Amino acid sequence: MKFTSEQRRAIDMRQGSLLVSAGAGTGKTSVLVERFVRAVLDDGVAVDAILAITFTEKAAAQLTSRVRARLMALGARTEARRAEAAWISTIHGFCSRVLRTHALAAGIDPEFRVLDALESERLGIDAFDRALAEFVGAGEDPERLRLLGSYTPDRLADMVRTAYAHGRSRGDARPELPEAVPPRPAGELDALGAAVQAALVEIAAADGVAVSGARSKLERCAALVDRLGDGDVADAPELKELYFKGTAKALKGTACEEFRTAHDAYLALCVRHREYADHVLLRDLIGRHGRFYDSLKRARSGLDFDDLELLARDLLRGDAGLRSAYSERFAHVMVDEFQDTNPLQNEILDLLDRDNLFRVGDERQSIYRFRHADVKVFRRHRDQAADRRREQPITVNFRSRGEVLDAVDLIFGGVWGDGFEPLREAPDARSVAPRVAPCVELLVTDREKKRWDARFEAALEEGEAPFGASMRGITPWRAAEARLLARRIDELTTDGPYRPGDVVLLLRATTHIGVYERALEERGIPTYVLGGRGYWSQQQVADLRAYLAALANPLDELALHSVLASPLGGVSLDALVMVAAAARSAGWDVWRVVEAVAAIPAGGAAPEAVLAPEAVLALAGELPAADGRALRDFARRFA
Ligand SMILES: Nc1ncnc2c1ncn2[C@@H]1O[C@H](COP(=O)(O)OP(=O)(O)OP(=O)(O)O)[C@@H](O)[C@H]1O
Ligand SMILES: [Mg+2]
């Protein structure tokens, strides 16, 4: 591979920091690898004196093998071997390594366990459920029930967990909503009362439908104002109903106008009040969520990715000696996919920085916003680098054919407008004729529901499935799109030059992946689904993981419950609820209850030997026979 002059500059400028902001497939990662290798071979930097950071474990593994392969290719065997143990990892991987070495200084259990994304997600859900149960309590507080009713538990969970995670990604270990100031009334209610009376007088002599409607609203409004005591506020929806417009001439007078103004002002106050009340409640809920989440993690000696970063940040920030030891040990700090950095991660990079940071990224590939990556971090650094003339652009794309780049430039030039930097094609990007022309095709499906409904009206009325039984219940345009795509792929692989393995289907989300899979299978095209949520979250794998987690620690209730509910336990959900209730009322952990129940013979009374609280003994009698058997089998295998 011959590097371009732009790429060469980015590889060779190894004095001082440098930032490369460049589009997809322009060789950013290749340049980073080469820079790493050149620093080792040309400058004599030790392999373990370079810290290379990227944003997923998979990317880190790839980076390691690219560095090793390049060193091998250049005949540097010893260095290639050392690349295995190089500091090439995700940022939390780096933090984890630092914390293992300095656990005591960081004030943590040296045996800490890293909770992966899946596990911390599970704990987060559990923590929220507990927080919500505690928050609602016996359901005596109408305000809390109102919050629950107006947001629903799912949306509340989303809001609370998002706010919490967002706070942590900004470097806040225990994020809280700020204290809000209650809105201070400034006579809005009195003003409304007075305006109502004046308006009633103003329209007293008028008549007509609009006027009598307005009069009735004014009277209800007067009653509402009377009803409200000090400090009470009206319900916004109720208040909104009492508004009327100046449609009739009689309703255009000054007093009516003033009523409308006073109504608006008071309504705004009510809305601010409600927002304030919600804020206070949410603040409370987030606090509880954080406490439960912390205690669930503590029970497992577990640290999630954010914890690793937060603790490492605190350690490096608080200990000047350690900080300089780490920043001195790295001759270079290199960051791939820098656009996906969040402010906390950036803080850690800043702590290590001694004008030796090499960062590459592409703001248009900022895909981890849902993980609170903040593309502003990237932009700020890019602008600073440009000011200091420490930015190196790379503009030529080496990944795609020219025709594909034309299409990308055409489409995204329109989407992004002025800010769009077109991808330039490499000199040989069209030198080989494409096997199928044109290189880019658009298969367009009509997404207008109305037209599909009209087209299939008769069939739907007959209860038929217009796309056949296999697509029953699928949104028509999606079924049509899947079929269209499958037909084209069939043509390309049956009559055309390709094998099914040459085709990749990329989807925005995995939600409807099954529809596309089905359409392909109908044509006999074999499929291989990658992703969804990946290997570790496939149900069987998750079940086995839970089994191992419960074996390692039978007090891990989440894991134990998951195993019991899985085919490995075969216990019904109803029975699980009964077990959990018995455990709670006995003050025992779930595993102890399971063991005790297993020790009680089926149907028989409890032998003297089983000393168990009433609730547990009762449970043994109440469990459906099949569940009793399943629990006994499980306990025998598991013990
Ligand atoms: N100068 C070059 N000559 C030929 N091929 C190149 C050159 N530079 C990069 N490539 C090739 O282009 C492809 C993309 O390179 P690379 O993955 O490094 O790009 P990138 O900018 O990191 O991409 P992304 O934006 O996806 O992170 C690779 O196959 C690489 O080998
Ligand atoms: Mg890359």
XYZ file of C-alpha atoms and ligand atoms in Angstrom:
671
model
C 0.000 0.000 0.000
C 1.377 3.363 -0.977
C 0.329 6.137 1.364
C -0.806 9.423 -0.133
C 1.075 12.593 0.715
C -1.723 13.652 3.075
C -1.512 10.335 4.846
C 2.284 10.495 4.930
C 2.169 13.850 6.699
C -0.170 12.448 9.341
C 2.182 9.497 9.823
C 5.400 11.485 9.876
C 4.462 14.489 12.024
C 5.214 12.734 15.298
C 6.391 15.757 17.248
C 3.512 17.317 19.142
C -0.176 16.591 19.001
C -2.049 16.116 15.760
C -5.671 15.710 14.855
C -6.933 14.058 11.704
C -10.491 14.812 10.784
C -11.421 12.848 7.704
C -14.295 11.029 6.082
C -15.176 7.359 5.946
C -12.659 4.935 4.507
C -9.921 7.518 3.978
C -7.377 5.431 5.826
C -7.532 7.011 9.294
C -7.058 3.715 11.078
C -4.388 2.660 8.571
C -2.542 5.896 9.299
C -2.818 5.349 13.039
C -1.413 1.847 12.700
C 1.453 3.065 10.527
C 2.239 5.898 12.921
C 2.364 3.396 15.779
C 4.672 1.114 13.826
C 6.895 3.960 12.621
C 7.256 5.333 16.141
C 8.480 1.887 17.198
C 10.749 1.140 14.259
C 12.019 4.595 13.260
C 12.041 6.412 16.620
C 12.872 3.431 18.828
C 9.811 3.878 21.014
C 8.967 0.758 23.029
C 5.753 -0.971 22.007
C 4.375 -0.626 25.514
C 5.155 3.096 25.596
C 2.292 3.791 23.218
C -1.281 3.976 24.390
C -3.819 3.355 21.636
C -7.488 3.823 22.383
C -10.534 2.924 20.383
C -14.188 2.585 21.230
C -15.198 -1.052 21.132
C -13.473 -4.229 22.267
C -13.775 -5.543 18.750
C -12.069 -2.505 17.254
C -9.336 -2.779 19.882
C -8.704 -6.421 18.982
C -8.555 -5.464 15.315
C -6.152 -2.637 15.985
C -3.878 -4.968 17.914
C -3.805 -7.464 15.101
C -3.230 -4.783 12.460
C -0.268 -3.413 14.423
C 1.123 -6.898 14.896
C 0.638 -7.834 11.256
C 2.328 -4.653 10.066
C 5.295 -5.189 12.383
C 5.578 -8.752 11.117
C 5.389 -7.590 7.534
C 8.291 -5.249 8.209
C 10.279 -8.082 9.755
C 10.124 -6.836 13.345
C 9.311 -10.142 15.016
C 10.176 -9.237 18.577
C 8.107 -6.080 18.440
C 5.259 -7.966 16.807
C 5.246 -10.391 19.710
C 5.199 -7.501 22.157
C 2.138 -6.056 20.451
C 0.092 -8.758 22.181
C 0.592 -7.039 25.517
C 0.546 -3.499 24.159
C -1.656 -0.804 25.620
C -4.245 -1.070 22.868
C -7.736 -1.083 24.307
C -10.963 0.699 24.888
C -10.793 3.600 27.258
C -12.529 1.694 30.009
C -10.137 -1.184 29.334
C -7.281 1.229 29.976
C -8.992 2.509 33.125
C -9.544 -1.027 34.332
C -5.848 -1.788 33.898
C -4.888 1.319 35.861
C -7.355 0.538 38.635
C -6.209 -3.079 39.017
C -2.701 -1.824 39.605
C -3.727 0.917 42.009
C -6.875 -0.489 43.571
C -5.918 0.496 47.093
C -5.085 4.048 46.125
C -8.407 4.218 44.307
C -10.139 2.889 47.416
C -11.696 -0.116 45.696
C -11.729 -3.878 46.117
C -8.680 -5.140 44.161
C -10.769 -8.145 43.147
C -13.375 -5.936 41.499
C -15.367 -7.410 38.677
C -16.093 -5.465 35.511
C -19.793 -5.481 34.741
C -20.272 -5.625 31.020
C -22.877 -3.568 29.209
C -25.502 -6.291 29.389
C -25.069 -6.948 33.063
C -25.028 -3.319 34.069
C -28.131 -2.776 31.983
C -29.854 -5.562 33.891
C -28.809 -4.073 37.204
C -29.953 -0.650 36.038
C -33.402 -1.993 35.240
C -33.558 -3.770 38.558
C -32.412 -0.661 40.403
C -35.072 1.412 38.736
C -37.793 -1.086 39.581
C -36.765 -1.046 43.220
C -36.502 2.724 43.249
C -39.950 3.057 41.739
C -41.492 0.595 44.206
C -39.990 2.541 47.087
C -40.990 5.857 45.556
C -44.601 4.852 45.112
C -44.608 3.061 48.476
C -48.104 2.287 49.639
C -49.487 4.639 47.028
C -50.574 7.275 49.484
C -49.090 10.296 47.786
C -51.406 11.464 44.990
C -48.644 13.588 43.432
C -46.401 10.554 42.971
C -49.236 8.540 41.501
C -49.992 11.417 39.172
C -46.392 11.447 37.957
C -46.527 7.712 37.405
C -49.840 8.024 35.592
C -48.821 10.866 33.341
C -45.459 9.405 32.302
C -46.030 5.616 32.634
C -43.382 3.464 34.332
C -41.615 2.693 31.059
C -41.122 6.298 30.121
C -40.111 7.191 33.646
C -37.553 4.399 33.574
C -36.244 5.752 30.326
C -36.041 9.323 31.579
C -34.433 8.447 34.881
C -31.888 6.033 33.475
C -31.020 8.341 30.589
C -30.553 11.340 32.864
C -28.458 9.241 35.206
C -26.247 7.828 32.471
C -25.897 11.218 30.853
C -24.738 12.754 34.129
C -22.167 10.012 34.549
C -20.846 10.409 31.038
C -20.154 14.043 31.941
C -18.043 12.904 34.852
C -20.527 13.077 37.669
C -20.279 9.940 39.839
C -23.653 10.452 41.496
C -25.673 12.565 39.152
C -28.592 14.482 40.551
C -31.010 16.864 38.994
C -30.208 20.354 40.239
C -32.461 21.806 42.902
C -35.145 23.812 41.209
C -36.632 27.025 42.495
C -40.408 26.982 42.879
C -42.109 29.561 40.679
C -43.086 32.608 42.628
C -46.650 33.798 41.969
C -46.924 37.504 41.160
C -50.620 38.092 41.616
C -51.663 36.107 38.523
C -54.627 34.503 40.270
C -56.032 37.756 41.627
C -55.562 39.363 38.248
C -57.481 36.514 36.643
C -60.299 36.828 39.204
C -60.637 40.539 38.532
C -60.444 40.086 34.753
C -63.192 37.458 34.859
C -65.534 39.802 36.708
C -64.796 42.711 34.365
C -65.371 40.538 31.309
C -68.681 39.274 32.703
C -69.814 42.876 33.111
C -68.596 43.787 29.634
C -70.632 41.056 27.915
C -73.658 41.235 30.255
C -75.946 42.792 27.647
C -74.735 40.794 24.631
C -76.226 37.580 23.374
C -75.653 34.846 20.796
C -74.188 31.344 20.924
C -70.544 32.416 21.172
C -71.337 34.899 23.892
C -73.300 32.485 26.022
C -70.505 29.931 25.646
C -68.026 32.542 26.799
C -70.251 33.570 29.678
C -70.486 30.022 30.926
C -66.712 29.671 30.730
C -66.225 32.909 32.633
C -68.613 31.725 35.333
C -66.795 28.423 35.664
C -63.536 30.314 35.769
C -64.861 32.540 38.572
C -65.879 29.430 40.506
C -62.443 27.927 39.925
C -60.707 31.065 41.189
C -62.894 31.011 44.307
C -62.207 27.367 44.916
C -58.434 27.716 44.799
C -56.898 28.378 48.193
C -53.553 29.938 48.942
C -50.736 28.048 47.281
C -53.075 25.841 45.212
C -52.724 25.894 41.475
C -55.277 24.980 38.876
C -55.013 21.940 36.661
C -53.696 23.101 33.326
C -56.104 21.061 31.174
C -59.096 22.280 33.155
C -57.906 25.848 32.878
C -57.269 25.545 29.159
C -60.890 24.607 28.611
C -62.000 27.924 30.056
C -60.325 29.952 27.366
C -62.331 31.594 24.596
C -61.312 33.506 21.512
C -62.634 36.855 20.329
C -64.744 35.314 17.568
C -67.903 37.392 18.089
C -67.791 41.166 18.138
C -68.978 41.261 21.749
C -65.971 39.169 22.734
C -63.423 41.586 21.267
C -63.778 44.241 23.985
C -60.975 45.433 26.256
C -62.147 43.429 29.259
C -62.323 40.223 27.221
C -58.843 40.936 25.844
C -57.605 41.468 29.376
C -59.216 38.222 30.443
C -57.282 36.408 27.731
C -54.025 38.006 28.832
C -54.703 37.177 32.501
C -55.682 33.632 31.540
C -52.435 33.137 29.610
C -50.375 34.496 32.477
C -52.048 32.314 35.056
C -51.875 29.243 32.817
C -48.147 29.812 32.372
C -47.788 29.940 36.149
C -49.700 26.668 36.514
C -47.499 24.984 33.937
C -44.364 26.207 35.712
C -45.789 24.834 38.939
C -46.426 21.457 37.431
C -42.951 21.388 35.920
C -41.502 22.272 39.260
C -43.496 19.518 40.998
C -42.390 16.980 38.373
C -38.820 18.123 38.719
C -38.851 17.617 42.489
C -40.334 14.143 42.110
C -37.951 13.130 39.349
C -35.045 14.398 41.379
C -36.140 12.178 44.215
C -36.563 9.195 41.897
C -33.160 9.648 40.287
C -31.600 9.813 43.742
C -33.231 6.551 44.740
C -32.297 4.924 41.470
C -28.660 5.886 41.991
C -28.633 4.504 45.526
C -30.133 1.169 44.486
C -27.843 0.904 41.494
C -24.826 1.560 43.712
C -25.863 -1.007 46.256
C -26.599 -3.664 43.638
C -23.146 -3.138 42.188
C -21.526 -3.138 45.596
C -23.150 -6.475 46.425
C -21.268 -7.893 43.440
C -18.061 -5.940 43.875
C -18.925 -4.834 40.392
C -17.894 -1.737 38.499
C -19.582 -0.707 35.287
C -17.761 1.048 32.437
C -18.642 4.478 33.769
C -17.333 3.551 37.216
C -14.040 2.484 35.701
C -13.699 5.812 33.963
C -14.905 7.873 36.889
C -12.593 6.147 39.357
C -9.593 6.290 37.042
C -10.286 9.956 36.373
C -10.467 10.678 40.106
C -7.323 8.684 40.740
C -5.306 10.441 38.050
C -6.710 13.831 38.901
C -6.145 13.462 42.625
C -2.659 11.977 42.554
C -0.167 14.172 40.754
C 2.620 11.604 41.093
C 0.591 8.851 39.526
C -0.698 11.146 36.835
C 2.744 12.165 35.722
C 3.964 8.572 35.973
C 1.269 7.540 33.496
C 1.612 10.467 31.196
C 5.421 10.073 31.193
C 5.255 6.389 30.447
C 3.488 6.976 27.125
C 5.504 8.526 24.365
C 2.314 8.652 22.283
C -1.373 8.520 23.054
C -3.367 7.622 19.950
C -7.141 7.685 19.739
C -9.157 6.172 16.913
C -12.850 7.047 16.435
C -12.333 10.173 18.508
C -15.777 11.472 17.506
C -17.309 8.941 19.893
C -15.646 10.325 22.998
C -17.770 11.618 25.821
C -16.681 14.459 28.092
C -15.546 12.128 30.873
C -13.337 10.096 28.545
C -11.976 13.283 27.133
C -11.067 14.436 30.617
C -9.017 11.274 31.082
C -7.223 11.869 27.793
C -6.539 15.436 28.874
C -4.988 14.185 32.107
C -2.519 12.096 30.111
C -1.850 14.696 27.465
C 1.601 16.233 27.208
C 1.285 17.486 23.675
C 1.595 13.934 22.366
C -2.003 13.136 21.478
C -2.825 11.792 18.044
C -6.553 11.755 17.426
C -8.455 10.635 14.371
C -12.152 10.787 13.762
C -15.022 11.691 11.509
C -17.830 13.733 12.945
C -20.274 12.242 10.446
C -19.678 8.830 11.918
C -20.591 9.847 15.430
C -22.760 6.853 16.213
C -22.576 6.543 19.960
C -24.730 9.484 20.867
C -27.014 7.057 22.676
C -24.003 6.207 24.815
C -23.560 9.908 25.447
C -20.694 10.410 23.103
C -20.615 14.112 22.459
C -19.560 15.225 19.023
C -18.985 18.733 20.439
C -15.871 17.367 22.133
C -14.565 16.416 18.704
C -15.485 19.715 17.080
C -13.880 21.760 19.825
C -10.625 19.859 19.565
C -10.670 20.000 15.809
C -11.111 23.749 15.853
C -8.355 24.182 18.422
C -6.073 21.936 16.396
C -6.832 23.942 13.262
C -5.970 27.193 15.093
C -2.672 25.737 16.185
C -2.055 24.268 12.724
C -2.068 20.805 14.200
C -4.758 19.426 11.963
C -4.125 17.197 8.970
C -6.933 16.576 6.506
C -7.171 13.374 4.474
C -9.620 13.473 1.632
C -9.276 10.427 -0.566
C -11.466 7.427 0.100
C -9.914 4.030 -0.551
C -12.745 1.810 0.462
C -15.351 2.285 -2.227
C -15.703 2.405 -5.964
C -16.035 5.823 -7.557
C -19.644 5.151 -8.540
C -20.558 4.446 -4.919
C -18.819 7.625 -3.777
C -20.716 9.595 -6.418
C -23.972 8.346 -4.977
C -22.894 9.078 -1.403
C -21.752 12.579 -2.316
C -24.941 13.255 -4.240
C -27.229 12.146 -1.449
C -25.376 13.455 1.575
C -24.311 16.680 -0.075
C -28.033 17.426 -0.098
C -28.629 16.221 3.440
C -25.699 18.048 5.026
C -25.554 21.070 2.796
C -22.561 23.377 3.135
C -20.852 21.458 5.910
C -20.418 18.425 3.693
C -16.930 17.486 2.610
C -17.313 15.273 -0.469
C -15.378 12.013 -0.477
C -12.790 12.011 -3.236
C -12.096 8.795 -5.056
C -8.765 7.060 -5.296
C -7.051 7.107 -8.720
C -7.887 3.469 -9.440
C -11.402 3.572 -7.987
C -12.943 2.678 -11.357
C -10.094 0.886 -13.043
C -11.785 -2.487 -12.884
C -15.164 -2.635 -14.602
C -17.997 -3.419 -12.201
C -19.370 -6.952 -12.447
C -22.906 -5.623 -12.486
C -23.815 -2.192 -13.736
C -25.031 0.166 -12.524
C -23.110 -0.043 -9.246
C -25.799 1.745 -7.312
C -29.479 0.978 -7.631
C -32.370 2.375 -5.665
C -35.297 0.083 -4.979
C -38.057 2.355 -3.848
C -41.121 1.321 -1.918
C -44.147 3.502 -1.330
C -44.463 4.073 2.404
C -47.845 5.793 2.276
C -50.097 3.681 4.445
C -53.291 5.085 2.905
C -52.475 3.865 -0.579
C -51.633 0.372 0.637
C -54.843 0.248 2.653
C -56.880 1.298 -0.355
C -55.150 -1.227 -2.584
C -55.803 -4.113 -0.200
C -59.133 -3.025 1.184
C -61.058 -5.986 -0.204
C -58.498 -8.570 0.812
C -58.236 -7.143 4.312
C -61.997 -7.181 4.717
C -62.034 -10.830 3.745
C -59.483 -11.407 6.463
C -56.892 -12.423 3.901
C -53.228 -11.576 4.118
C -52.360 -9.696 0.892
C -48.720 -10.815 1.063
C -49.585 -14.376 1.995
C -49.668 -16.112 5.337
C -45.948 -15.743 5.980
C -46.269 -11.950 5.982
C -49.510 -11.750 7.883
C -49.633 -8.774 10.195
C -46.534 -7.139 8.683
C -46.865 -3.505 7.591
C -47.523 -3.720 3.836
C -44.745 -1.422 2.650
C -42.244 -3.354 4.694
C -43.423 -6.694 3.355
C -43.242 -5.233 -0.158
C -39.780 -3.844 0.428
C -38.506 -7.139 1.789
C -39.925 -9.013 -1.203
C -38.513 -6.512 -3.672
C -35.098 -6.762 -2.131
C -35.235 -10.546 -2.009
C -36.176 -10.658 -5.689
C -33.238 -8.475 -6.671
C -30.822 -10.494 -4.583
C -32.232 -13.650 -6.130
C -31.533 -12.239 -9.607
C -28.024 -11.218 -8.703
C -27.195 -14.572 -7.182
C -29.049 -16.897 -9.563
C -28.579 -15.229 -12.944
C -25.869 -12.816 -11.883
C -22.243 -13.329 -10.951
C -22.638 -13.426 -7.157
C -22.995 -15.998 -4.420
C -25.340 -15.348 -1.488
C -22.254 -14.941 0.700
C -21.245 -11.882 -1.357
C -24.337 -9.986 -0.319
C -24.715 -8.020 2.862
C -27.926 -6.408 4.011
C -27.532 -3.489 6.384
C -30.558 -2.285 8.298
C -31.109 0.810 10.375
C -32.378 -1.284 13.256
C -32.725 -4.955 13.967
C -36.364 -4.718 15.001
C -37.772 -6.045 11.743
C -34.847 -8.154 10.649
C -37.087 -11.244 10.669
C -39.221 -9.915 7.808
C -36.226 -9.537 5.497
C -34.893 -12.902 6.540
C -38.222 -14.542 5.770
C -38.448 -12.913 2.343
C -34.972 -14.218 1.471
C -35.685 -17.674 2.792
C -38.864 -17.862 0.736
C -36.629 -17.672 -2.320
C -34.263 -20.261 -0.972
C -31.507 -17.753 -0.249
C -29.598 -18.838 2.853
C -29.179 -16.128 5.461
C -26.841 -15.541 8.315
C -27.967 -13.008 10.856
C -25.246 -11.137 12.629
C -25.985 -8.789 15.424
C -29.302 -8.069 16.850
C -27.781 -7.602 20.196
C -24.966 -9.982 19.572
C -23.806 -13.346 20.734
C -23.854 -12.614 24.444
C -27.457 -11.591 24.486
C -28.838 -14.553 22.584
C -31.246 -16.209 24.946
C -29.436 -19.531 25.324
C -26.132 -17.782 25.895
C -27.672 -15.348 28.377
C -29.229 -18.291 30.245
C -25.913 -20.097 30.510
C -24.229 -16.914 31.636
C -26.849 -16.522 34.319
C -26.297 -20.137 35.347
C -22.576 -19.586 35.745
C -23.124 -16.281 37.536
C -25.511 -17.957 39.981
C -23.048 -20.808 40.528
C -20.301 -18.316 41.271
C -22.533 -16.428 43.624
C -25.895 -17.955 44.602
C -26.740 -14.651 46.253
C -26.883 -13.009 42.834
C -30.663 -12.939 42.822
C -31.002 -11.591 39.346
C -28.903 -14.424 37.971
C -30.672 -17.035 40.076
C -34.105 -15.829 39.014
C -33.019 -15.811 35.371
C -31.812 -19.412 35.605
C -34.909 -20.576 37.405
C -37.110 -19.021 34.749
C -34.995 -20.371 31.878
C -35.288 -23.892 30.468
C -32.408 -24.783 32.801
C -34.730 -24.234 35.758
C -38.128 -24.709 34.176
C -39.950 -22.912 36.971
C -43.084 -20.974 36.019
C -43.224 -17.219 36.475
C -46.067 -17.545 38.958
C -43.990 -19.878 41.073
C -41.042 -17.503 40.880
C -43.196 -14.720 42.251
C -44.290 -17.014 45.087
C -40.690 -17.935 45.850
C -39.640 -14.292 45.861
C -42.533 -13.357 48.135
C -41.722 -16.162 50.567
C -38.069 -15.115 50.583
C -38.985 -11.539 51.336
C -41.371 -12.402 54.107
C -38.912 -14.887 55.662
C -36.036 -12.466 55.326
C -34.089 -15.180 53.503
C -32.263 -15.070 50.226
C -33.879 -16.868 47.316
C -31.349 -19.678 47.099
C -31.895 -20.582 50.770
C -35.639 -20.764 50.142
C -35.103 -22.991 47.120
C -32.876 -25.307 49.145
C -35.384 -25.472 52.005
C -38.296 -26.197 49.677
C -36.264 -28.912 47.996
C -35.622 -30.500 51.377
C -39.334 -30.859 52.056
C -40.663 -34.032 50.403
C -43.383 -33.502 47.814
C -46.848 -33.474 49.349
C -45.482 -34.546 52.723
C -45.466 -32.407 55.843
C -42.237 -30.726 56.739
C -39.907 -33.080 58.508
C -38.585 -31.854 61.826
C -35.204 -31.466 60.199
C -36.321 -28.552 58.040
C -36.244 -25.518 60.226
C -37.841 -22.860 58.118
C -40.052 -19.880 58.729
C -43.775 -20.285 58.269
C -43.743 -18.553 54.878
C -41.280 -21.052 53.448
C -43.121 -24.073 54.815
C -46.359 -22.706 53.418
C -44.730 -22.174 50.054
C -43.773 -25.841 49.835
C -47.429 -26.773 50.241
C -48.776 -24.143 47.826
C -46.458 -24.587 44.865
C -48.029 -26.302 41.864
C -46.710 -29.865 41.664
C -44.762 -29.287 38.446
C -42.997 -26.259 39.907
C -42.229 -28.137 43.107
C -40.608 -30.863 41.026
C -38.693 -28.386 38.915
C -37.343 -26.631 42.008
C -36.273 -29.915 43.591
C -34.520 -31.080 40.429
C -32.827 -27.774 40.071
C -31.673 -27.673 43.676
C -30.224 -31.177 43.378
C -28.299 -30.351 40.222
C -27.229 -26.953 41.354
C -26.173 -27.626 44.972
N -3.058 4.892 0.572
C -3.851 3.840 0.427
N -3.787 3.068 -0.679
C -4.586 2.005 -0.830
N -5.504 1.597 0.057
C -5.613 2.328 1.185
C -4.822 3.476 1.437
N -5.170 3.981 2.633
C -6.151 3.184 3.099
N -6.411 2.186 2.245
C -7.420 1.139 2.403
O -8.691 1.761 2.554
C -9.532 1.010 3.417
C -10.018 1.907 4.521
O -8.953 2.213 5.412
P -9.179 2.488 6.936
O -9.989 1.435 7.550
O -7.856 2.766 7.537
O -10.033 3.822 6.828
P -10.712 4.666 7.971
O -10.623 6.081 7.590
O -10.145 4.283 9.287
O -12.220 4.169 7.853
P -13.407 4.460 8.866
O -13.886 5.821 8.534
O -14.396 3.400 8.540
O -12.836 4.347 10.247
C -8.685 -0.135 3.926
O -8.993 -1.262 3.176
C -7.276 0.328 3.672
O -6.413 -0.750 3.496
Mg -11.148 3.603 11.027
